[in-house]
Tab-separated table of C-alpha atoms and ligand atoms in Angstrom:
chain	number	residue	atom	x	y	z
A	1	MET	CA	23.556	-13.578	-7.770
A	2	VAL	CA	22.745	-14.027	-4.100
A	3	ILE	CA	20.889	-11.257	-2.243
A	4	GLU	CA	22.612	-10.518	1.046
A	5	ASP	CA	20.695	-7.645	2.528
A	6	LEU	CA	17.859	-5.136	2.158
A	7	SER	CA	18.588	-1.437	1.693
A	8	HIS	CA	16.725	1.131	3.760
A	9	GLU	CA	14.454	1.633	0.751
A	10	GLY	CA	13.567	-2.070	0.783
A	11	ASN	CA	15.631	-3.045	-2.273
A	12	GLY	CA	17.549	-6.307	-2.319
A	13	VAL	CA	21.317	-5.812	-2.150
A	14	GLY	CA	23.671	-8.244	-3.850
A	15	ARG	CA	27.185	-8.320	-5.190
A	16	TYR	CA	28.193	-9.308	-8.679
A	17	GLN	CA	31.958	-9.756	-9.047
A	18	GLY	CA	32.443	-7.466	-6.069
A	19	TYR	CA	30.189	-4.746	-7.490
A	20	THR	CA	27.098	-3.774	-5.436
A	21	LEU	CA	23.717	-3.996	-7.129
A	22	PHE	CA	20.330	-2.892	-5.779
A	23	VAL	CA	17.493	-5.093	-6.959
A	24	PRO	CA	13.930	-3.940	-6.200
A	25	GLY	CA	11.661	-6.879	-5.348
A	26	ALA	CA	14.480	-9.249	-4.310
A	27	LEU	CA	14.833	-10.531	-0.745
A	28	PRO	CA	17.805	-11.493	1.437
A	29	GLY	CA	18.780	-15.138	1.041
A	30	GLU	CA	17.442	-15.389	-2.499
A	31	ARG	CA	19.390	-16.598	-5.472
A	32	ILE	CA	18.222	-14.575	-8.447
A	33	GLN	CA	18.927	-13.574	-11.987
A	34	ALA	CA	18.846	-9.882	-12.695
A	35	LYS	CA	19.566	-7.503	-15.525
A	36	ALA	CA	21.534	-4.330	-14.884
A	37	THR	CA	19.522	-1.183	-15.591
A	38	LYS	CA	21.658	1.645	-14.286
A	39	LEU	CA	25.349	1.458	-13.506
A	40	LYS	CA	27.232	4.013	-11.478
A	41	LYS	CA	30.792	4.069	-10.212
A	42	GLN	CA	30.231	2.588	-6.781
A	43	PHE	CA	26.983	0.712	-7.293
A	44	GLY	CA	24.185	0.013	-9.733
A	45	TYR	CA	20.559	-1.028	-10.094
A	46	ALA	CA	19.209	-4.180	-11.651
A	47	ARG	CA	15.817	-5.561	-12.588
A	48	LEU	CA	14.741	-8.852	-11.066
A	49	MET	CA	14.349	-11.348	-13.931
A	50	GLU	CA	14.046	-14.690	-12.210
A	51	ILE	CA	14.005	-16.039	-8.699
A	52	VAL	CA	16.072	-19.204	-8.768
A	53	GLU	CA	15.714	-19.924	-5.050
A	54	PRO	CA	13.089	-17.930	-3.164
A	55	ALA	CA	13.596	-16.782	0.430
A	56	ALA	CA	11.481	-18.265	3.208
A	57	SER	CA	10.208	-14.738	3.838
A	58	ARG	CA	8.789	-14.394	0.314
A	59	THR	CA	5.040	-14.109	0.078
A	60	VAL	CA	2.545	-13.360	-2.685
A	61	PRO	CA	1.548	-9.657	-2.639
A	62	PRO	CA	-2.236	-9.528	-2.231
A	63	CYS	CA	-2.549	-6.270	-4.140
A	64	PRO	CA	-3.198	-6.788	-7.872
A	65	ILE	CA	-1.572	-3.457	-8.825
A	66	TYR	CA	1.417	-3.797	-6.498
A	67	LYS	CA	4.078	-3.734	-9.214
A	68	ARG	CA	2.699	-0.830	-11.210
A	69	CYS	CA	1.902	1.422	-8.281
A	70	GLY	CA	5.094	1.617	-6.279
A	71	GLY	CA	3.348	3.008	-3.204
A	72	CYS	CA	4.218	-0.090	-1.183
A	73	THR	CA	7.672	-1.633	-1.485
A	74	LEU	CA	7.580	-4.662	0.820
A	75	GLN	CA	4.332	-6.492	0.108
A	76	HIS	CA	6.344	-9.407	-1.291
A	77	MET	CA	7.883	-9.918	2.150
A	78	ASP	CA	6.149	-11.747	4.962
A	79	TYR	CA	4.896	-9.268	7.593
A	80	GLN	CA	6.897	-10.764	10.474
A	81	ALA	CA	10.034	-10.511	8.330
A	82	GLN	CA	9.210	-6.847	7.571
A	83	LEU	CA	9.058	-6.148	11.299
A	84	GLU	CA	12.418	-7.794	11.907
A	85	PHE	CA	13.947	-5.959	8.915
A	86	LYS	CA	12.853	-2.645	10.463
A	87	ARG	CA	14.243	-3.562	13.884
A	88	LYS	CA	17.564	-4.555	12.402
A	89	LEU	CA	17.758	-1.433	10.269
A	90	VAL	CA	17.483	0.702	13.425
A	91	GLU	CA	20.081	-1.396	15.218
A	92	ASP	CA	22.509	-1.228	12.256
A	93	ASN	CA	22.155	2.557	11.958
A	94	LEU	CA	22.753	3.076	15.664
A	95	ARG	CA	25.889	0.980	15.493
A	96	ARG	CA	27.296	2.236	12.200
A	97	ILE	CA	26.428	5.926	12.349
A	98	GLY	CA	25.965	6.526	16.065
A	99	LYS	CA	28.578	4.085	17.397
A	100	ILE	CA	25.925	3.054	19.879
A	101	GLU	CA	26.119	-0.587	20.920
A	102	GLY	CA	24.635	-2.758	23.600
A	103	VAL	CA	21.400	-0.752	23.718
A	104	PRO	CA	18.295	-2.930	23.402
A	105	VAL	CA	16.359	-2.342	20.195
A	106	HIS	CA	13.090	-4.116	20.966
A	107	PRO	CA	11.088	-6.165	18.461
A	108	THR	CA	9.067	-3.822	16.222
A	109	ILE	CA	5.505	-3.303	17.423
A	110	GLY	CA	3.463	-4.406	14.415
A	111	MET	CA	-0.231	-4.421	13.596
A	112	GLU	CA	-2.477	-7.441	14.160
A	113	GLU	CA	-4.180	-6.558	10.887
A	114	PRO	CA	-1.590	-4.706	8.784
A	115	TRP	CA	-4.035	-3.686	6.046
A	116	ARG	CA	-6.526	-0.881	5.547
A	117	TYR	CA	-4.653	1.184	8.110
A	118	ARG	CA	-4.446	4.641	6.487
A	119	ASN	CA	-6.941	7.385	7.291
A	120	LYS	CA	-6.014	9.723	4.445
A	121	ALA	CA	-5.832	9.223	0.677
A	122	GLN	CA	-4.864	11.711	-2.009
A	123	VAL	CA	-6.076	10.408	-5.336
A	124	PRO	CA	-5.224	12.047	-8.688
A	125	ILE	CA	-8.106	12.197	-11.144
A	126	GLY	CA	-7.902	11.680	-14.909
A	127	GLU	CA	-10.131	10.799	-17.833
A	128	GLU	CA	-10.565	7.864	-20.164
A	129	GLU	CA	-13.089	7.816	-22.987
A	130	GLY	CA	-15.184	10.477	-21.347
A	131	GLY	CA	-15.341	8.839	-17.928
A	132	LEU	CA	-13.397	9.891	-14.849
A	133	ILE	CA	-10.675	7.641	-13.554
A	134	GLY	CA	-8.621	7.966	-10.429
A	135	GLY	CA	-5.990	6.026	-8.667
A	136	PHE	CA	-2.276	6.524	-8.752
A	137	TYR	CA	0.544	7.657	-10.991
A	138	ALA	CA	2.367	4.777	-12.667
A	139	GLN	CA	5.873	4.572	-11.175
A	140	ARG	CA	8.148	7.450	-12.149
A	141	SER	CA	5.519	9.009	-14.414
A	142	HIS	CA	2.443	11.191	-14.396
A	143	GLU	CA	0.245	8.715	-16.167
A	144	ILE	CA	-2.835	8.146	-14.020
A	145	ILE	CA	-3.921	4.544	-13.626
A	146	ASP	CA	-7.433	3.745	-12.485
A	147	MET	CA	-7.779	1.884	-9.211
A	148	GLU	CA	-10.735	0.357	-7.456
A	149	ALA	CA	-9.124	-0.519	-4.177
A	150	CYS	CA	-6.031	0.344	-2.236
A	151	LEU	CA	-5.425	-2.304	0.396
A	152	ILE	CA	-3.672	0.014	2.833
A	153	GLN	CA	-6.477	2.600	2.784
A	154	HIS	CA	-9.658	2.487	4.834
A	155	GLU	CA	-12.466	0.804	2.803
A	156	LYS	CA	-14.481	3.999	2.991
A	157	SER	CA	-11.823	5.767	0.998
A	158	ASP	CA	-12.280	3.392	-1.934
A	159	GLU	CA	-16.031	3.875	-1.698
A	160	VAL	CA	-15.757	7.679	-1.711
A	161	VAL	CA	-13.424	7.757	-4.692
A	162	ALA	CA	-15.664	5.385	-6.676
A	163	ARG	CA	-18.745	7.546	-5.975
A	164	VAL	CA	-16.959	10.786	-6.838
A	165	LYS	CA	-15.798	9.379	-10.177
A	166	GLU	CA	-19.295	8.175	-10.980
A	167	ILE	CA	-21.306	11.176	-9.746
A	168	ALA	CA	-18.961	13.949	-10.852
A	169	GLY	CA	-18.559	12.250	-14.231
A	170	LYS	CA	-22.314	12.071	-14.637
A	171	HIS	CA	-22.628	15.802	-13.962
A	172	GLY	CA	-20.107	16.658	-16.630
A	173	VAL	CA	-17.118	17.423	-14.421
A	174	ARG	CA	-13.936	17.131	-16.463
A	175	ALA	CA	-10.677	15.941	-15.011
A	176	TYR	CA	-7.779	18.350	-14.828
A	177	ASN	CA	-5.233	17.904	-17.583
A	178	GLU	CA	-1.661	18.717	-16.597
A	179	GLU	CA	-0.514	19.347	-20.137
A	180	THR	CA	-3.233	21.737	-21.280
A	181	HIS	CA	-3.916	23.109	-17.776
A	182	GLY	CA	-7.614	22.685	-18.679
A	183	GLY	CA	-10.342	20.670	-16.933
A	184	LEU	CA	-11.482	20.935	-13.348
A	185	LEU	CA	-11.051	18.073	-10.872
A	186	ARG	CA	-7.405	17.537	-9.897
A	187	HIS	CA	-7.475	15.344	-6.823
A	188	VAL	CA	-9.931	13.770	-4.439
A	189	VAL	CA	-8.666	13.693	-0.878
A	190	THR	CA	-10.433	11.486	1.650
A	191	LYS	CA	-10.057	11.577	5.412
A	192	VAL	CA	-11.628	9.105	7.807
A	193	GLY	CA	-11.850	9.440	11.584
A	194	PHE	CA	-11.244	5.816	12.608
A	195	ALA	CA	-12.686	6.268	16.093
A	196	THR	CA	-15.679	8.416	15.088
A	197	GLY	CA	-16.476	7.037	11.635
A	198	GLN	CA	-16.673	10.596	10.300
A	199	ILE	CA	-15.634	11.127	6.695
A	200	MET	CA	-14.361	14.206	4.885
A	201	ILE	CA	-14.272	14.520	1.112
A	202	VAL	CA	-12.043	17.201	-0.392
A	203	LEU	CA	-12.473	18.052	-4.056
A	204	ILE	CA	-9.422	19.872	-5.344
A	205	THR	CA	-10.345	21.908	-8.356
A	206	ASN	CA	-8.617	24.003	-10.983
A	207	GLY	CA	-11.098	26.892	-10.589
A	208	GLU	CA	-14.138	27.873	-8.582
A	209	LYS	CA	-17.148	26.744	-10.513
A	210	ILE	CA	-18.305	23.146	-10.255
A	211	PRO	CA	-21.051	22.234	-12.767
A	212	ASN	CA	-24.332	21.206	-11.055
A	213	ARG	CA	-22.578	21.660	-7.752
A	214	ASP	CA	-25.562	21.323	-5.424
A	215	ALA	CA	-26.944	18.220	-7.097
A	216	LEU	CA	-23.498	16.660	-7.149
A	217	VAL	CA	-22.930	17.345	-3.466
A	218	ASN	CA	-26.364	16.073	-2.456
A	219	GLU	CA	-25.864	12.851	-4.377
A	220	LEU	CA	-22.493	12.331	-2.749
A	221	VAL	CA	-23.985	12.870	0.701
A	222	SER	CA	-26.776	10.385	0.122
A	223	SER	CA	-24.601	7.748	-1.499
A	224	VAL	CA	-21.775	7.612	1.072
A	225	PRO	CA	-23.006	6.893	4.624
A	226	GLY	CA	-20.789	8.553	7.222
A	227	VAL	CA	-19.877	11.661	5.241
A	228	THR	CA	-19.942	14.677	7.550
A	229	SER	CA	-17.896	17.140	5.537
A	230	ILE	CA	-17.490	17.984	1.875
A	231	VAL	CA	-15.075	20.754	1.052
A	232	GLN	CA	-13.635	22.293	-2.083
A	233	ASN	CA	-10.052	23.402	-2.304
A	234	ILE	CA	-9.102	25.593	-5.226
A	235	ASN	CA	-5.707	25.120	-6.818
A	236	THR	CA	-5.177	26.872	-10.162
A	237	LYS	CA	-1.380	26.640	-10.095
A	238	LYS	CA	0.680	24.698	-12.594
A	239	SER	CA	2.440	22.618	-10.003
A	240	ASN	CA	2.655	19.206	-8.395
A	241	VAL	CA	1.590	20.605	-5.043
A	242	ILE	CA	-1.800	19.097	-4.294
A	243	PHE	CA	-3.522	21.808	-2.248
A	244	GLY	CA	-4.214	25.419	-3.199
A	245	ASP	CA	-4.700	28.293	-0.770
A	246	GLU	CA	-8.486	28.613	-0.724
A	247	THR	CA	-10.771	26.106	0.977
A	248	ARG	CA	-14.588	26.324	1.106
A	249	VAL	CA	-17.095	24.135	2.868
A	250	LEU	CA	-19.642	22.815	0.365
A	251	TRP	CA	-21.652	20.758	2.829
A	252	GLY	CA	-21.511	19.828	6.515
A	253	GLU	CA	-18.653	20.760	8.815
A	254	GLU	CA	-15.244	22.270	8.323
A	255	TYR	CA	-13.695	19.549	10.507
A	256	ILE	CA	-13.947	15.865	11.157
A	257	TYR	CA	-12.970	14.525	14.555
A	258	ASP	CA	-10.915	11.578	15.683
A	259	THR	CA	-9.647	10.382	19.037
A	260	ILE	CA	-6.339	8.857	20.020
A	261	GLY	CA	-6.549	7.366	23.483
A	262	ASP	CA	-8.637	9.892	25.427
A	263	VAL	CA	-7.688	12.907	23.343
A	264	THR	CA	-9.905	14.313	20.580
A	265	PHE	CA	-8.517	16.015	17.495
A	266	ALA	CA	-10.230	18.284	14.980
A	267	ILE	CA	-8.939	17.626	11.472
A	268	SER	CA	-9.458	20.107	8.641
A	269	ALA	CA	-8.772	19.629	4.945
A	270	ARG	CA	-5.253	20.989	5.332
A	271	SER	CA	-4.246	19.862	8.817
A	272	PHE	CA	-1.441	17.419	9.235
A	273	TYR	CA	-2.546	14.365	11.185
A	274	GLN	CA	-0.845	11.020	11.705
A	275	VAL	CA	-2.064	8.640	8.983
A	276	ASN	CA	-2.118	5.412	11.003
A	277	PRO	CA	-4.243	6.095	14.089
A	278	VAL	CA	-4.010	2.579	15.529
A	279	GLN	CA	-0.212	2.592	15.623
A	280	THR	CA	-0.052	6.262	16.578
A	281	GLU	CA	-1.716	5.398	19.851
A	282	ARG	CA	0.945	2.746	20.482
A	283	LEU	CA	3.770	5.074	19.475
A	284	TYR	CA	2.561	7.843	21.755
A	285	GLY	CA	1.842	5.334	24.499
A	286	LYS	CA	5.540	4.417	24.377
A	287	ALA	CA	6.554	8.097	24.327
A	288	LEU	CA	4.411	8.626	27.419
A	289	GLU	CA	5.911	5.575	29.131
A	290	TYR	CA	9.459	6.752	28.367
A	291	ALA	CA	8.651	10.271	29.596
A	292	ALA	CA	7.775	8.620	32.959
A	293	LEU	CA	5.644	11.558	34.067
A	294	THR	CA	4.451	11.951	37.659
A	295	GLY	CA	2.398	15.127	37.214
A	296	GLU	CA	5.177	17.402	38.453
A	297	GLU	CA	7.111	17.867	35.238
A	298	ASN	CA	7.441	20.704	32.791
A	299	VAL	CA	7.747	19.148	29.370
A	300	ILE	CA	8.877	20.633	26.058
A	301	ASP	CA	7.529	18.976	22.917
A	302	ALA	CA	9.714	20.161	20.028
A	303	TYR	CA	8.367	19.732	16.471
A	304	CYS	CA	4.867	19.345	17.897
A	305	GLY	CA	2.750	19.616	14.705
A	306	ILE	CA	-0.910	19.978	15.694
A	307	GLY	CA	-0.029	19.061	19.270
A	308	THR	CA	-0.768	15.346	19.100
A	309	ILE	CA	2.047	14.264	21.416
A	310	SER	CA	1.773	17.424	23.545
A	311	LEU	CA	-1.868	16.776	24.419
A	312	PHE	CA	-1.187	13.110	25.019
A	313	LEU	CA	1.572	14.041	27.505
A	314	ALA	CA	-0.423	16.895	29.077
A	315	GLN	CA	-2.746	14.288	30.588
A	316	LYS	CA	0.122	13.330	32.933
A	317	ALA	CA	2.375	16.421	33.078
A	318	LYS	CA	2.324	19.670	35.015
A	319	HIS	CA	2.694	21.707	31.866
A	320	VAL	CA	3.611	21.022	28.234
A	321	PHE	CA	5.193	23.597	25.942
A	322	GLY	CA	4.897	22.747	22.237
A	323	VAL	CA	6.950	24.328	19.444
A	324	GLU	CA	6.255	24.002	15.745
A	325	ILE	CA	7.389	25.913	12.665
A	326	VAL	CA	4.051	25.948	10.770
A	327	PRO	CA	1.733	28.653	12.182
A	328	ASP	CA	-1.460	26.923	10.959
A	329	ALA	CA	-0.484	23.764	12.822
A	330	ILE	CA	-0.063	25.823	15.998
A	331	GLU	CA	-3.573	27.226	15.505
A	332	ASP	CA	-4.833	23.631	15.203
A	333	ALA	CA	-2.886	22.670	18.322
A	334	LYS	CA	-4.485	25.477	20.334
A	335	ARG	CA	-7.925	24.545	19.082
A	336	ASN	CA	-7.316	20.919	20.033
A	337	ALA	CA	-6.236	21.955	23.529
A	338	ARG	CA	-9.484	23.925	23.976
A	339	LEU	CA	-11.507	21.082	22.515
A	340	ASN	CA	-10.147	18.794	25.243
A	341	GLY	CA	-10.438	21.415	27.982
A	342	MET	CA	-6.697	21.290	28.605
A	343	ASN	CA	-5.210	24.393	30.224
A	344	ASN	CA	-1.755	23.091	31.024
A	345	VAL	CA	-0.403	23.470	27.494
A	346	THR	CA	1.225	26.404	25.712
A	347	PHE	CA	2.010	26.421	22.008
A	348	ALA	CA	4.502	28.621	20.204
A	349	ALA	CA	5.082	29.008	16.472
A	350	GLY	CA	8.716	29.167	15.419
A	351	GLU	CA	11.835	27.120	14.829
A	352	ALA	CA	12.578	24.707	17.655
A	353	GLU	CA	16.265	25.687	17.398
A	354	THR	CA	15.394	29.360	17.915
A	355	VAL	CA	12.491	29.275	20.370
A	356	ILE	CA	13.893	26.698	22.822
A	357	PRO	CA	17.340	28.330	23.219
A	358	LYS	CA	15.505	31.597	23.907
A	359	TRP	CA	13.358	29.949	26.584
A	360	TYR	CA	16.503	28.534	28.106
A	361	GLU	CA	18.217	31.939	28.189
A	362	GLU	CA	15.158	33.324	29.943
A	363	GLY	CA	15.587	30.679	32.607
A	364	ASN	CA	12.811	28.315	31.514
A	365	VAL	CA	14.002	24.744	31.667
A	366	ALA	CA	12.214	21.479	31.039
A	367	ASP	CA	12.327	18.335	33.154
A	368	VAL	CA	11.499	16.209	30.152
A	369	MET	CA	12.211	16.987	26.492
A	370	VAL	CA	10.367	15.269	23.664
A	371	VAL	CA	11.522	15.696	20.065
A	372	ASP	CA	9.780	14.397	16.935
A	373	PRO	CA	11.712	16.006	14.074
A	374	PRO	CA	11.219	15.584	10.315
A	375	ARG	CA	13.501	13.225	8.352
A	376	LYS	CA	16.517	15.489	8.507
A	377	GLY	CA	16.625	15.135	12.289
A	378	CYS	CA	17.209	17.770	14.969
A	379	ASP	CA	19.051	20.989	14.350
A	380	GLU	CA	22.407	20.960	16.122
A	381	LYS	CA	21.548	24.163	17.980
A	382	LEU	CA	18.601	22.407	19.541
A	383	LEU	CA	20.735	19.420	20.560
A	384	ASP	CA	23.313	21.778	22.112
A	385	THR	CA	20.530	23.481	24.056
A	386	ILE	CA	19.263	20.149	25.362
A	387	VAL	CA	22.788	19.270	26.507
A	388	ALA	CA	23.071	22.635	28.290
A	389	MET	CA	19.556	22.560	29.747
A	390	LYS	CA	19.982	18.995	31.036
A	391	PRO	CA	16.398	17.746	31.212
A	392	GLU	CA	16.410	14.502	33.263
A	393	ARG	CA	14.809	12.556	30.450
A	394	VAL	CA	14.711	12.928	26.674
A	395	VAL	CA	12.265	11.049	24.459
A	396	TYR	CA	13.264	10.994	20.802
A	397	VAL	CA	10.582	10.015	18.277
A	398	SER	CA	12.197	9.435	14.894
A	399	CYS	CA	11.108	8.600	11.347
A	400	ASN	CA	14.687	8.263	10.088
A	401	PRO	CA	17.141	5.909	11.831
A	402	ALA	CA	20.172	7.517	10.139
A	403	THR	CA	19.624	11.041	11.470
A	404	LEU	CA	18.454	9.540	14.764
A	405	ALA	CA	21.804	7.750	15.145
A	406	ARG	CA	23.720	10.934	14.322
A	407	ASP	CA	21.722	12.935	16.911
A	408	LEU	CA	21.987	10.262	19.620
A	409	ARG	CA	25.771	10.410	19.300
A	410	ILE	CA	25.653	14.168	20.038
A	411	LEU	CA	23.384	13.604	23.037
A	412	GLU	CA	25.564	10.745	24.303
A	413	ASP	CA	28.666	12.911	24.056
A	414	GLY	CA	26.754	15.611	25.903
A	415	GLY	CA	26.013	13.420	28.913
A	416	TYR	CA	23.004	11.303	27.978
A	417	ARG	CA	22.663	7.550	27.969
A	418	THR	CA	20.502	5.791	25.388
A	419	VAL	CA	18.477	3.364	27.488
A	420	GLU	CA	16.263	1.570	24.987
A	421	VAL	CA	14.764	1.856	21.527
A	422	GLN	CA	11.288	0.801	20.444
A	423	PRO	CA	10.498	0.606	16.711
A	424	VAL	CA	6.785	0.894	15.897
A	425	ASP	CA	5.452	-0.045	12.469
A	426	MET	CA	3.450	2.963	11.340
A	427	PHE	CA	3.540	2.093	7.622
A	428	PRO	CA	3.229	-1.668	7.002
A	429	HIS	CA	4.373	-2.880	3.560
A	430	THR	CA	6.493	0.220	3.014
A	431	SER	CA	10.102	0.627	4.061
A	432	HIS	CA	9.382	3.517	6.469
A	433	VAL	CA	10.668	2.946	9.981
A	434	GLU	CA	9.526	4.866	13.043
A	435	CYS	CA	10.920	4.487	16.552
A	436	VAL	CA	10.894	5.952	20.043
A	437	VAL	CA	14.046	6.243	22.132
A	438	ARG	CA	14.414	6.637	25.894
A	439	LEU	CA	17.392	8.694	27.062
A	440	TYR	CA	18.412	9.510	30.606
A	441	LEU	CA	20.911	12.009	31.902
A	442	LYS	CA	23.957	10.073	33.098
A	443	ASP	CA	24.653	10.253	36.827
A	444	GLU	CA	27.608	12.539	37.319
B	1	LIG	N1	4.764	15.509	16.604
B	1	LIG	C1	3.837	15.771	15.542
B	1	LIG	C2	4.449	16.113	14.182
B	1	LIG	C3	5.805	15.562	13.870
B	1	LIG	S1	6.281	15.805	12.192
B	1	LIG	C4	2.883	14.614	15.408
B	1	LIG	O1	3.170	13.523	15.865
B	1	LIG	O2	1.809	14.788	14.851
B	1	LIG	C5	7.554	17.006	12.334
B	1	LIG	C6	7.040	18.419	12.492
B	1	LIG	O3	8.161	19.296	12.607
B	1	LIG	C7	6.234	18.954	11.316
B	1	LIG	O4	4.992	19.392	11.793
B	1	LIG	C8	7.073	20.134	10.767
B	1	LIG	O5	6.278	21.201	10.303
B	1	LIG	C9	7.848	20.540	11.989
B	1	LIG	N2	9.131	21.241	11.789
B	1	LIG	C10	10.013	21.088	10.770
B	1	LIG	N3	11.124	21.826	11.010
B	1	LIG	C11	10.939	22.456	12.183
B	1	LIG	C12	11.749	23.351	12.975
B	1	LIG	N4	12.951	23.740	12.558
B	1	LIG	N5	11.241	23.785	14.144
B	1	LIG	C13	10.023	23.378	14.586
B	1	LIG	N6	9.226	22.553	13.882
B	1	LIG	C14	9.678	22.098	12.699
């Protein structure tokens, strides 16, 4: 079988006697042998058995646990080819779903060093012959496999996890057991401020009491240079959700800090924060460029999270109004505004599709609208409000080209012109695609 394409999940797509098969690990242009694993009416899945003719884009995955882990899906593809795959995926979606053609989709902005880029790891902990192990769940299972290094995480993360396993194990900490609901340590979460070098360790426990807690914490502090915060999060629920409701500082500060461009962010155990800080700066740089601010504009940042884009834009805007559904994120956003001494920002908790129409009814309009919705895209009510409000410029930051294309069609029909699209690679070696779009109101 010959592989013709890559699906949005990064699986090879081929046809066998007219029937479509998805083959994980296979690349476009390859002639392969595969064995069907799951057959449905319209399409099926197959396991790659042999590569008869490899593609020029094939490369050897550097990660020794690549196949078992499943966290990355494109390590077997040359990085330049990954970037082009992502660009083309955006272009195809715009054309097929959005009927948008002739709009430049620029080459994906990639990383010079597309490894060790993540600033946050969430590592499940288990046990083997009395010792603690930690790493990842084997694909489609809850079996924990021990791991020494994850090549997309910051090196410090590997170091922290290794020390926690060793030190907590030595002090008699047992790993949580999903089946019996016994044991203590469920996950270790690490966060690293790339710009500041500050490190947070979060121990997620099934209960309050940690044996030899003070000794354990002191040993962790002295064995991992850079640690500025150790916190415990208690989660006693029988569930796959990682965090529980209660968080306590065991040592150091409640927050670590990081900077993107000239803006500083406080990051707590629970706060959402972009996981690839290097590319985030490029993504937001593009958003700022597309917003083309002169200092006179009122800007609305819908789906603002902890205010990352809002604060970035506030450096050049008259005023930025951020809206976000999670109240805790809005608290973080306000704290971050104070931290940076920014007074020209206002944050509101609520649904973008409820709050922004209300602002509009009250006569508050934006000159520039920025949206950065979750995978399902913008709510139609919000899009209708944008069309009615007519901000001169719209900047759409998207993590899902399919819903992006759908939403751009609505904006185009409502009087906007899609000017250009810039994909930015936020998650090298995975099939995630992020992009920023510049839209202008058409001249009437
Ligand atoms: N712009 C932010 C976060 C983008 S992620 C950043 O770059 O850091 C998308 C955000 O939309 C999440 O924080 C999510 O909580 C929020 N969200 C989801 N549905 C929403 C809705 N209906 N209204 C407002 N915010 C919403």
